Short mmCIF file of C-alpha atoms in Angstrom, two decimals:
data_model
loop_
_atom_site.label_atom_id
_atom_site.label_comp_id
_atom_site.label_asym_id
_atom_site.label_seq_id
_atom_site.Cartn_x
_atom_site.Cartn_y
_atom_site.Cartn_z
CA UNK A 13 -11.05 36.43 10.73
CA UNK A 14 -10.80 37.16 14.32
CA UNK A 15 -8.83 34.26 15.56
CA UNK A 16 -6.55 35.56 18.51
CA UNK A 17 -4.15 33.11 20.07
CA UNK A 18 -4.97 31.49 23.39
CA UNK A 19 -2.69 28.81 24.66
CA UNK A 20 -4.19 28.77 28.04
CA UNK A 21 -6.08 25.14 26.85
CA UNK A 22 -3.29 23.57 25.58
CA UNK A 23 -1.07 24.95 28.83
CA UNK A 24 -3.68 23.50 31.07
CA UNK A 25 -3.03 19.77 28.93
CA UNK A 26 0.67 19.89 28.34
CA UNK A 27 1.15 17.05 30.78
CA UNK A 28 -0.28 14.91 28.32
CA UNK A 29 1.52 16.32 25.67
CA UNK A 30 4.22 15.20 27.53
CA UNK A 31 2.84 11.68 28.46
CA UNK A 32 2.55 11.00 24.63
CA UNK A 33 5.91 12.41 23.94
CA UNK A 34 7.22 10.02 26.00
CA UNK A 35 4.91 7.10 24.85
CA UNK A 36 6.20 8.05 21.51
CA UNK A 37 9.59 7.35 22.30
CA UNK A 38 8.90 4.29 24.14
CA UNK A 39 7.12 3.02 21.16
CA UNK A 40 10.36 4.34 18.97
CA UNK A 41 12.41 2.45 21.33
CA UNK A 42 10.67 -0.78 21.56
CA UNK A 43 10.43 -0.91 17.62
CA UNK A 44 14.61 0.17 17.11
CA UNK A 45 15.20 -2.66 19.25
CA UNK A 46 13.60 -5.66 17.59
CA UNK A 47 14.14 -4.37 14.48
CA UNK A 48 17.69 -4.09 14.81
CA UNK A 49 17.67 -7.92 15.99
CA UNK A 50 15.51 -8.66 12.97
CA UNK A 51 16.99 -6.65 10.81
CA UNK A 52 20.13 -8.41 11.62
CA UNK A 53 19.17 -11.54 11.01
CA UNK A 54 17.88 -10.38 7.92
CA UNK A 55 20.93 -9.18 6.88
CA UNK A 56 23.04 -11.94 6.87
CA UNK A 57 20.35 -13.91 5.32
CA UNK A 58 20.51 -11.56 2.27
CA UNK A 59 24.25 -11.60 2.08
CA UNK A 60 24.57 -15.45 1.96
CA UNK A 61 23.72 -18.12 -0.59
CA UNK A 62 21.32 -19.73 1.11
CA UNK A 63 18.09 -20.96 0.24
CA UNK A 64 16.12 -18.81 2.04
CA UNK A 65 17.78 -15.37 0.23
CA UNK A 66 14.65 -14.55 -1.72
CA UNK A 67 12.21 -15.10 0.88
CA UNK A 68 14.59 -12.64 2.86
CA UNK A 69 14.33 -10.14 0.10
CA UNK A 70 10.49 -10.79 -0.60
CA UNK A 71 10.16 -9.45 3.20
CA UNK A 72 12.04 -6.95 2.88
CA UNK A 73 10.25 -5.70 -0.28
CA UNK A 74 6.75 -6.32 0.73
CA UNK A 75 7.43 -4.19 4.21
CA UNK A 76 9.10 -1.32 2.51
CA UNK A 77 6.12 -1.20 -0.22
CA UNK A 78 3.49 -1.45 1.75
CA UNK A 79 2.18 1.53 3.35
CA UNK A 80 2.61 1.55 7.60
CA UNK A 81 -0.76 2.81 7.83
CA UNK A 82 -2.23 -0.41 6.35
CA UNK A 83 0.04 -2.85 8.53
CA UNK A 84 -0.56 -1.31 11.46
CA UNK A 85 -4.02 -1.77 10.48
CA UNK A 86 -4.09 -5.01 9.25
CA UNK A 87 -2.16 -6.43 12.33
CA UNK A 88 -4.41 -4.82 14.91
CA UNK A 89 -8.04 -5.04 13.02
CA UNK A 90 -7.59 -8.50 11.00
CA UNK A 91 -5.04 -10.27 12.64
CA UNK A 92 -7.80 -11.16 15.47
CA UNK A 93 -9.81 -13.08 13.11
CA UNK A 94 -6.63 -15.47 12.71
CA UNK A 95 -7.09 -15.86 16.40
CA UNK A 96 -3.92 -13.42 17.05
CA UNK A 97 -5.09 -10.90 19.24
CA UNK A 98 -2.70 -8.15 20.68
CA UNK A 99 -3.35 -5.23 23.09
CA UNK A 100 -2.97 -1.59 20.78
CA UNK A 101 0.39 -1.19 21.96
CA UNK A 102 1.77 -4.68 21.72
CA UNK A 103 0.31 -4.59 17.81
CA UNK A 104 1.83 -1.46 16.87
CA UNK A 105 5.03 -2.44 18.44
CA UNK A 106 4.76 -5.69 16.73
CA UNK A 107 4.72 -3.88 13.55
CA UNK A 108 7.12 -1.17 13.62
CA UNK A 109 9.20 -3.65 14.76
CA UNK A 110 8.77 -5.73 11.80
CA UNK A 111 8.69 -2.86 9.62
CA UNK A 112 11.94 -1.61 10.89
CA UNK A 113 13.46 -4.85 10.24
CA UNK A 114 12.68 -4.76 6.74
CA UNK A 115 14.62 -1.00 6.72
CA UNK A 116 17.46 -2.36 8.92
CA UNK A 117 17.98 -5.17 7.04
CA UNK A 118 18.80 -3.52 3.80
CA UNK A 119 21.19 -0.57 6.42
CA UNK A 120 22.76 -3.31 7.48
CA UNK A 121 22.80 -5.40 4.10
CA UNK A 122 25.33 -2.45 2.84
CA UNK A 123 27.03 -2.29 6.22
CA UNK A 124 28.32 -5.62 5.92
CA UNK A 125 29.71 -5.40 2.43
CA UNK A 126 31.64 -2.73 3.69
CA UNK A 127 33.38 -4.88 6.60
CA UNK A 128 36.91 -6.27 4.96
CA UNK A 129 36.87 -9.88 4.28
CA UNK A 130 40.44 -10.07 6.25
CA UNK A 131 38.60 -9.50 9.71
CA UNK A 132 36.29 -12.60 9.31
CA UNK A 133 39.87 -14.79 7.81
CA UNK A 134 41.67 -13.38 10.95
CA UNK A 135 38.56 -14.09 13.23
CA UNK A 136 38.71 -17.99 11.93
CA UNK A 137 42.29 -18.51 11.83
CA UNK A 138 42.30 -17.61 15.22
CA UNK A 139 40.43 -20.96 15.57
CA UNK A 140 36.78 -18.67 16.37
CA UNK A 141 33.56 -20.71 14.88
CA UNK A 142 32.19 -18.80 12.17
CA UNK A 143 29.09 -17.78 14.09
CA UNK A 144 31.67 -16.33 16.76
CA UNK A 145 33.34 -14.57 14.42
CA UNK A 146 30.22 -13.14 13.06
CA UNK A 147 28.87 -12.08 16.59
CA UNK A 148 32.19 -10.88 17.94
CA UNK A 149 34.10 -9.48 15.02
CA UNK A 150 31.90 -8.34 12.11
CA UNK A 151 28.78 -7.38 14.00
CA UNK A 152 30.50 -4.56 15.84
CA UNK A 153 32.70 -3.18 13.11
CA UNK A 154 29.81 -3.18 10.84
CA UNK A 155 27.39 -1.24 13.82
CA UNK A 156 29.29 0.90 13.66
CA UNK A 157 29.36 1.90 9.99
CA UNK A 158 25.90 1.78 10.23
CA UNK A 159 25.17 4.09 12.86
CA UNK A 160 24.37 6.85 11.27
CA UNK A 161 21.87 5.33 9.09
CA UNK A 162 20.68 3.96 12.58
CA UNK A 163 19.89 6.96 14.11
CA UNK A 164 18.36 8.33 11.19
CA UNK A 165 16.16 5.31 10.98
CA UNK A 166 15.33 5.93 14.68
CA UNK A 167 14.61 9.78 13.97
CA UNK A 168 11.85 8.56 11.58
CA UNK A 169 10.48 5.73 13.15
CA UNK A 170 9.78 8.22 15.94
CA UNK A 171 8.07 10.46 13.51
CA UNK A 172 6.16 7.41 12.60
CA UNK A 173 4.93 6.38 15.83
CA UNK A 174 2.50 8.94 15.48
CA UNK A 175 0.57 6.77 13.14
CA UNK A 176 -0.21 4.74 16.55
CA UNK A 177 -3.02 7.42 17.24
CA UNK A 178 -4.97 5.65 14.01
CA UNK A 179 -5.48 2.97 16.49
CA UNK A 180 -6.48 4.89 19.25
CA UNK A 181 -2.32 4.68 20.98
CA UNK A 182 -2.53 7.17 23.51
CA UNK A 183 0.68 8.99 22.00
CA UNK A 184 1.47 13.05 20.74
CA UNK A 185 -0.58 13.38 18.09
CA UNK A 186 -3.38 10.94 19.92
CA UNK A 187 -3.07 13.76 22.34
CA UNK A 188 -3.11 16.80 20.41
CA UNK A 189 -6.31 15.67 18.46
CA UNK A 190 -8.20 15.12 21.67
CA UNK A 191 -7.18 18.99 22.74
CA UNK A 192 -8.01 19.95 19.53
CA UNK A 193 -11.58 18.33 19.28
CA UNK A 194 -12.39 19.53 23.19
CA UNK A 195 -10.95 22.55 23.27
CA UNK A 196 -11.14 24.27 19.02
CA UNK A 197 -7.74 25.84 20.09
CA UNK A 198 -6.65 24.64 17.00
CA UNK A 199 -3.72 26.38 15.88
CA UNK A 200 -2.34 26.04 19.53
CA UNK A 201 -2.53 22.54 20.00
CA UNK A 202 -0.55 21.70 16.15
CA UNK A 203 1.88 24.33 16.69
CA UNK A 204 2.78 23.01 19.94
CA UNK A 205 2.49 19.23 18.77
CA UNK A 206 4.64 20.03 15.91
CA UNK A 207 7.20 21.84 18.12
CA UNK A 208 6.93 18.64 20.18
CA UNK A 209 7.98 17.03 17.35
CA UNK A 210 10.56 19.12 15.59
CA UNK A 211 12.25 19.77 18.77
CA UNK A 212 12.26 15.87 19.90
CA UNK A 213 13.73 15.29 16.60
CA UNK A 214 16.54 17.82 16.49
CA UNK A 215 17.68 16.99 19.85
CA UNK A 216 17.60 13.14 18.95
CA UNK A 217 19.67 14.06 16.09
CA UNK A 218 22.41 16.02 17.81
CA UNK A 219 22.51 13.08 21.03
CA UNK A 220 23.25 10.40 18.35
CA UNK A 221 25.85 12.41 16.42
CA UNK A 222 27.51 12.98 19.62
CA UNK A 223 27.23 8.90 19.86
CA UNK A 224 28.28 8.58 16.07
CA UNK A 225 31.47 10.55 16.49
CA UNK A 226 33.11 8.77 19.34
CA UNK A 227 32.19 5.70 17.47
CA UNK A 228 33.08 6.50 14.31
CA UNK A 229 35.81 4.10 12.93
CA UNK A 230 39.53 5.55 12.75
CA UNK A 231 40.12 6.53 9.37
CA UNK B 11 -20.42 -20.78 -0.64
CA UNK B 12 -16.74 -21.09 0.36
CA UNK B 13 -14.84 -18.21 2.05
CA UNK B 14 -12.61 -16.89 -1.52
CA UNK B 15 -16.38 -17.23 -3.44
CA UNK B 16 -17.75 -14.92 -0.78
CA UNK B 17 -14.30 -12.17 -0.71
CA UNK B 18 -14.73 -12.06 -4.63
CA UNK B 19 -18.67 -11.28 -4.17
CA UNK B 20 -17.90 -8.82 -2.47
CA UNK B 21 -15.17 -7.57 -4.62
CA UNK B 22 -16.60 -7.59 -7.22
CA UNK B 23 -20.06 -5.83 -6.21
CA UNK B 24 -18.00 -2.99 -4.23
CA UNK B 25 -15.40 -2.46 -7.42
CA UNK B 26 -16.56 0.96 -8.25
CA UNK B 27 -15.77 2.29 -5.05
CA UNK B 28 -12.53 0.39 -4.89
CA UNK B 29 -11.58 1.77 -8.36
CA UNK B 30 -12.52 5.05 -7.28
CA UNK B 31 -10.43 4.65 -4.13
CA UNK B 32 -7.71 3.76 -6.46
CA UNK B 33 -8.27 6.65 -8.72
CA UNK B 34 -8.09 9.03 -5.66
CA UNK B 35 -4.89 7.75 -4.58
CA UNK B 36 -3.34 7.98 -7.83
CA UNK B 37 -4.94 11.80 -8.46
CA UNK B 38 -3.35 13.08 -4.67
CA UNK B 39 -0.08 11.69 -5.00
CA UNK B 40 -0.03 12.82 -8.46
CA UNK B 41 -0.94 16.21 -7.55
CA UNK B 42 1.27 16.42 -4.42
CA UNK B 43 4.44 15.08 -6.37
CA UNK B 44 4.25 17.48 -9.20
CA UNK B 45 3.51 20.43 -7.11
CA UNK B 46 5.89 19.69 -4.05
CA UNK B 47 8.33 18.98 -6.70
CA UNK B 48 7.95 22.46 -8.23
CA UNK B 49 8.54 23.63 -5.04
CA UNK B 50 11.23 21.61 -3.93
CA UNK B 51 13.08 22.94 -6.84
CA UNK B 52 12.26 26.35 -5.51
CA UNK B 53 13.82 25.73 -2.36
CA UNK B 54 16.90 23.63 -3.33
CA UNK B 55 17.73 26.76 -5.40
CA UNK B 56 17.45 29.05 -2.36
CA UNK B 57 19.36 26.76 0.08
CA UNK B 58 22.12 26.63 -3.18
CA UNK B 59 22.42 29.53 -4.09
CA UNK B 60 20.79 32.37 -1.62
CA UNK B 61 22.61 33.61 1.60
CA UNK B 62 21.21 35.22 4.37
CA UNK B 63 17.78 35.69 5.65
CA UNK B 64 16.08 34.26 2.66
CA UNK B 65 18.13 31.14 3.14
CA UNK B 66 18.16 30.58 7.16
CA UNK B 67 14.18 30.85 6.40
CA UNK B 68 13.84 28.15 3.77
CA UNK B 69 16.35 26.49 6.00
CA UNK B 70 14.01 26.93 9.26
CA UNK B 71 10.82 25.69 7.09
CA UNK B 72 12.66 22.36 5.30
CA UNK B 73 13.73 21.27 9.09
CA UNK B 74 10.40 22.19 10.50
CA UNK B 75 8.50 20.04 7.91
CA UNK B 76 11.04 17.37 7.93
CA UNK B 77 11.04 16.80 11.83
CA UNK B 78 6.83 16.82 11.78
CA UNK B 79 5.11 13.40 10.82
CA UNK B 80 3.07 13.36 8.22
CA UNK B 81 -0.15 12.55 9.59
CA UNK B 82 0.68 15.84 11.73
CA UNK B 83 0.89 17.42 8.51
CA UNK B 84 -2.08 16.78 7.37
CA UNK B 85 -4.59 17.05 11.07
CA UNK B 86 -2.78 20.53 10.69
CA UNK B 87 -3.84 21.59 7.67
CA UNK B 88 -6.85 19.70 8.06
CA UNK B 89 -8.21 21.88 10.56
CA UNK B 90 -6.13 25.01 10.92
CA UNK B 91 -6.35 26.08 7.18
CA UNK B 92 -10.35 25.81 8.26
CA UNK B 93 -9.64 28.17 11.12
CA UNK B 94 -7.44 30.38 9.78
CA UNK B 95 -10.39 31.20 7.14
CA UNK B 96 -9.13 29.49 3.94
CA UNK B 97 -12.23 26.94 3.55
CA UNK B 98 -10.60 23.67 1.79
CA UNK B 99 -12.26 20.45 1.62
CA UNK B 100 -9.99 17.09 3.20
CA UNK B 101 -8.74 16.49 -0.30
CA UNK B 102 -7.72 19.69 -0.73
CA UNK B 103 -5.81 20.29 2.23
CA UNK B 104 -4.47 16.76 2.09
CA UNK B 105 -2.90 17.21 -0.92
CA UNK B 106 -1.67 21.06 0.40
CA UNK B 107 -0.08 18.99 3.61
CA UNK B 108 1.50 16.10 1.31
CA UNK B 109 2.57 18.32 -1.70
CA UNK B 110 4.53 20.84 1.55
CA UNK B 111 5.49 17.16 2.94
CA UNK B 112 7.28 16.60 -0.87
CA UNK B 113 8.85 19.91 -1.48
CA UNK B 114 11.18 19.74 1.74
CA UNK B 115 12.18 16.34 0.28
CA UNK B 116 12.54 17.50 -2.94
CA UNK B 117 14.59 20.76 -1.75
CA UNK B 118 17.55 18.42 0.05
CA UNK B 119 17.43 15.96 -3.32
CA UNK B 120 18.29 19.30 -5.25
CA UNK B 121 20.14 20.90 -3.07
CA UNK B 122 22.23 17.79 -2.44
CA UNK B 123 22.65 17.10 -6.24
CA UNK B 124 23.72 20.71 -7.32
CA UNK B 125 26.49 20.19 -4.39
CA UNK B 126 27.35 17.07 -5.93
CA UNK B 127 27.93 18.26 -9.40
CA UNK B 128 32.10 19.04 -9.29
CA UNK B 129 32.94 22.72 -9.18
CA UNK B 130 35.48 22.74 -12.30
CA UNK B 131 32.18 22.27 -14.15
CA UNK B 132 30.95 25.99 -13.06
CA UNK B 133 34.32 26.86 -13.65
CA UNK B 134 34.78 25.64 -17.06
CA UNK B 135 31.25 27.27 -18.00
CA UNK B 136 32.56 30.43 -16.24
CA UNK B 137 35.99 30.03 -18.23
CA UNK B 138 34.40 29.57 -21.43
CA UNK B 139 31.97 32.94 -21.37
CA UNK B 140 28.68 31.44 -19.85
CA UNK B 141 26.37 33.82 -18.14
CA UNK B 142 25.08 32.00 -14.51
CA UNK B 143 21.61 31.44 -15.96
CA UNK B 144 23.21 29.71 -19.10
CA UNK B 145 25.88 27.79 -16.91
CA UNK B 146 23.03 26.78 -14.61
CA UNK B 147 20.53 25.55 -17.63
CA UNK B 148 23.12 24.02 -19.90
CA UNK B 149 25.81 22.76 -17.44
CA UNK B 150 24.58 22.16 -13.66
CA UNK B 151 20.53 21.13 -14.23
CA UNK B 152 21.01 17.90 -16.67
CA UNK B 153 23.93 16.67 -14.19
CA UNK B 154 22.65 17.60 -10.94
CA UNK B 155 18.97 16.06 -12.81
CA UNK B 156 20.47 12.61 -13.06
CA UNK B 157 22.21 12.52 -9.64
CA UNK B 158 18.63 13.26 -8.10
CA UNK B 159 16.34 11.03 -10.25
CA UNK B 160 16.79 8.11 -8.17
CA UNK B 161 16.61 9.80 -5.10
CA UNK B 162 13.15 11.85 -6.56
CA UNK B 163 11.75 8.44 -7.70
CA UNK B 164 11.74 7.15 -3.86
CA UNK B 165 10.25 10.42 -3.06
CA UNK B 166 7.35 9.41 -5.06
CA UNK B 167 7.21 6.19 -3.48
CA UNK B 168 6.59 7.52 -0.22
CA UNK B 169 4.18 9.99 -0.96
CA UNK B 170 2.33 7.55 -2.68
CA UNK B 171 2.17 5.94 0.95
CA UNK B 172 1.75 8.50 2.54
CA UNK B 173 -1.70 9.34 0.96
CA UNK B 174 -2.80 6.70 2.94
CA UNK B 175 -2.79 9.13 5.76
CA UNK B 176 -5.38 10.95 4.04
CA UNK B 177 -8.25 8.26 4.89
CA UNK B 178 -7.78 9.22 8.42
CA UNK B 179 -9.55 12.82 7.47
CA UNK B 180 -12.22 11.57 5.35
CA UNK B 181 -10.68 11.33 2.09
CA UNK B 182 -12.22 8.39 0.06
CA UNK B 183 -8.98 7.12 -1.30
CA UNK B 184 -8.37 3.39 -1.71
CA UNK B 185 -7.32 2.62 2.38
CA UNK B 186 -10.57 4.16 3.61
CA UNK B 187 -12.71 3.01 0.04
CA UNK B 188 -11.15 -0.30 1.19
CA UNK B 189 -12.33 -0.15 5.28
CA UNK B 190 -15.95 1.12 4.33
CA UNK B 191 -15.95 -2.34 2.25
CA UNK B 192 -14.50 -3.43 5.06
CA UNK B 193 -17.28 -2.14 7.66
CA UNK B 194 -19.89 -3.82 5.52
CA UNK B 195 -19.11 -6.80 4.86
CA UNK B 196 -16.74 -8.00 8.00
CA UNK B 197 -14.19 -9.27 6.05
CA UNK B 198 -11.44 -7.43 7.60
CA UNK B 199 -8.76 -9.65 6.93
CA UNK B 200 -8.83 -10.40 2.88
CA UNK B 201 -9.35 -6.73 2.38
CA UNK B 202 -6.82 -5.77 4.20
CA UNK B 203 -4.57 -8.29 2.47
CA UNK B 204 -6.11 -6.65 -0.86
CA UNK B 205 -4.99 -3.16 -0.24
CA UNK B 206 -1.88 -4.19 0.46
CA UNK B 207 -1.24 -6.07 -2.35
CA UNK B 208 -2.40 -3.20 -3.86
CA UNK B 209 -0.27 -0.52 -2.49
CA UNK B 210 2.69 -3.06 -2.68
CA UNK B 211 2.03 -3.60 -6.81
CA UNK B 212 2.11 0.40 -6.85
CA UNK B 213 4.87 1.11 -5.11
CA UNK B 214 6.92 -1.96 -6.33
CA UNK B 215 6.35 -1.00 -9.69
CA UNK B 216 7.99 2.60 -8.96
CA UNK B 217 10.76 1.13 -6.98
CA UNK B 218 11.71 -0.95 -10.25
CA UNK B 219 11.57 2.29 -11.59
CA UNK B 220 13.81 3.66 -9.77
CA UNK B 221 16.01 1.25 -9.75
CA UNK B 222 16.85 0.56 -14.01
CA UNK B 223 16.96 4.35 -13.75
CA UNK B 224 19.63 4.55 -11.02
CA UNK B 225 21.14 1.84 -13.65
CA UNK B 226 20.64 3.47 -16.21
CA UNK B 227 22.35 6.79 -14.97
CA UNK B 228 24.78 6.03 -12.81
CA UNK B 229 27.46 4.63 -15.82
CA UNK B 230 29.01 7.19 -17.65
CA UNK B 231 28.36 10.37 -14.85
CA UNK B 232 31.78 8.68 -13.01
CA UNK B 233 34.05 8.93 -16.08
#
């Protein structure tokens, strides 16, 4: 076979290994935090009575059955000839952020159920409007029940940004294909891209736990 | 000729290839969910049942796989497998990348489930003069089996998304069947639309699945 390891082309390009590492995260970021908003929203939506309930839960459907590869495609390649044009990074934001919404919504669906009835009765009697007691009583109880299906849903939406290098996002795996195609050091550049990865994630996971835990709720 | 006459002229003259797209996507997630499964089962067991180095290394490959995108996945195996002397075409090594992809999945669903099955079961079996093998067959598969259908049904779900990923190596399934239509004709935006609804009726259809399943199952396993 007579392939011998050489990482001296991948060494020489690390910095942008790191640039899309951290364009990645951005991207992660960006997306967690419009999501969440969304997602929110959402949320409520599907836990009242109100009309709009099954349009809620036909977005939420349609996003999470839908693959991410075709949205991001859709919104960067068709959305144009609607006369909505976005820059590459603006349109894949725009649609992780919408597609985390659709995830959040149904984290934070269950999160709410979970939040006892007496904290919104207390939060009116006190004489709070019910979008007060919302906002200032049940959001933060029930963030932080969700959490850790919040950082796990960060964890993979970082993992997912990678599908920003379909349209050309100048992120990891963007990154590692260009070394790969200039340089043939093949193995190099996806064993460091995937350590990239792996280690990104593993890291992310033990910050947020440390985050979970001194949120956690008393038992 | 109005805009939806000229989207179904189209359709309709490229509906081979759109078919065959289809067929493609049906074949690799097919493929990758029976044979990740296979070896997801492989490696629940291990992380179950083994200790020691055997374990910490199926350990060390499920977190590897699971903290690598996809699409990482499969560039890898793409062109490393090439490299490395084992000559597969994009399908092939596609389906290698989503199948590996599956089984780490898979391995946490089982490994998960056997934990979740209570341990007086074992002990009963145990108590009552069941080898391990038997215990295992008789006692802990059909529970732990029920406990991880739902979970194994979502699997499938995302796998079959995930073979979208494939069109981005030259695999003719139904995204990239869909954007050479797509190249030819201009109409970006009802194609698009199209696959979609496509993907959607797929994947819809196996949620709904899942879900009368995880109906089905989940009444009389909490007696």
């Amino acid at each position: 076979m007579g392939y011998t390891l050489n990482f001296a082309a991948v060494w020489r390009d690390i910095d942008l290994l790191w640039a899309g590492l951290a364009m990645g995260l951005l991207l992660a970021l960006a997306s967690i935090v419009v999501g969440a908003v969304l997602g929110l929203l959402l949320s409520f939506v599907l836990i009242s009575k109100s009309r709009a309930r099954p349009l809620a839960a036909a977005y939420v459907s349609v996003f999470r059955n839908t693959p991410l590869l075709v949205l991001v495609l859709f919104t960067y390649f068709a959305l144009p000839q609607l006369g909505i044009r976005l820059g590459k990074i603006e349109s894949f934001v725009a649609t992780l952020s919408l597609y985390a919404g659709a995830y959040l919504a149904e984290v934070f669906r269950g999160a709410l159920l979970s939040v006892p009835a007496g904290l919104s009765e207390a939060g009116l009697s006190l004489g709070l409007r019910p979008w007060q007691t919302r906002l200032l009583i049940v959001v933060p109880v029930m963030l932080r029940t969700a959490l850790p299906s919040l950082s796990s849903t960060f964890i993979s939406l970082f993992k997912d940004t990678s599908l920003a290098a379909a349209i050309a996002v100048p992120e990891l795996t963007y990154y590692a294909r260009k070394i790969n195609n200039e340089s043939f050091r093949v193995i190099e550049v996806w064993l460091v891209a995937s350590l990239f990865y792996v280690a990104t994630c593993v890291l992310l996971a033990m910050l947020l736990r440390l985050f979970e835990r001194r949120l956690a709720l008393p038992k | 000729m109005s805009a939806a006459q000229a989207f179904f002229d189209v359709l309709w003259g490229a509906r081979m290839a759109l078919l065959g797209g289809l067929a493609t996507t049906v074949l690799v997630s097919l493929l990758a969910v029976l044979a990740g499964t296979l070896l997801g089962v492989v490696v629940g067991l291990v992380l179950s049942y083994l200790r020691g180095p055997l374990n910490w290394l199926v350990r060390l490959y499920v977190d590897f796989i699971r903290g690598t995108p996809v699409l990482v996945l499969i560039l890898a195996s793409f062109y490393v497998l090439g490299t490395v002397g084992w000559k597969l075409n994009a399908l092939q090594a596609g389906v290698l990348a989503l199948a590996i992809f599956c089984s780490s999945h898979v391995g946490e669903i089982v490994r998960g489930a056997l934990g979740a099955v209570p341990r007086g079961q074992t002990e009963a079996a145990r108590t009552l003069g069941l080898s391990f093998p038997l215990t295992f067959a008789l006692i802990l598969l059909p529970q732990a089996a029920r406990i991880a259908l739902p979970a194994w049904v979502n699997t499938a779900a995302e796998i079959v998304k995930a073979s979208t990923l494939l069109s981005i190596v030259g695999v003719a399934e139904l995204l990239l069947a869909t954007q050479e239509v797509i190249a030819r004709s201009f109409m970006g935006l009802p194609f698009y639309v199209f696959a979609g609804a496509v993907y959607f009726a797929v994947n819809f259809a196996i949620e709904r699945l899942g879900k009368a399943l995880e109906r089905r199952l989940a009444t009389d396993t909490t007696q």
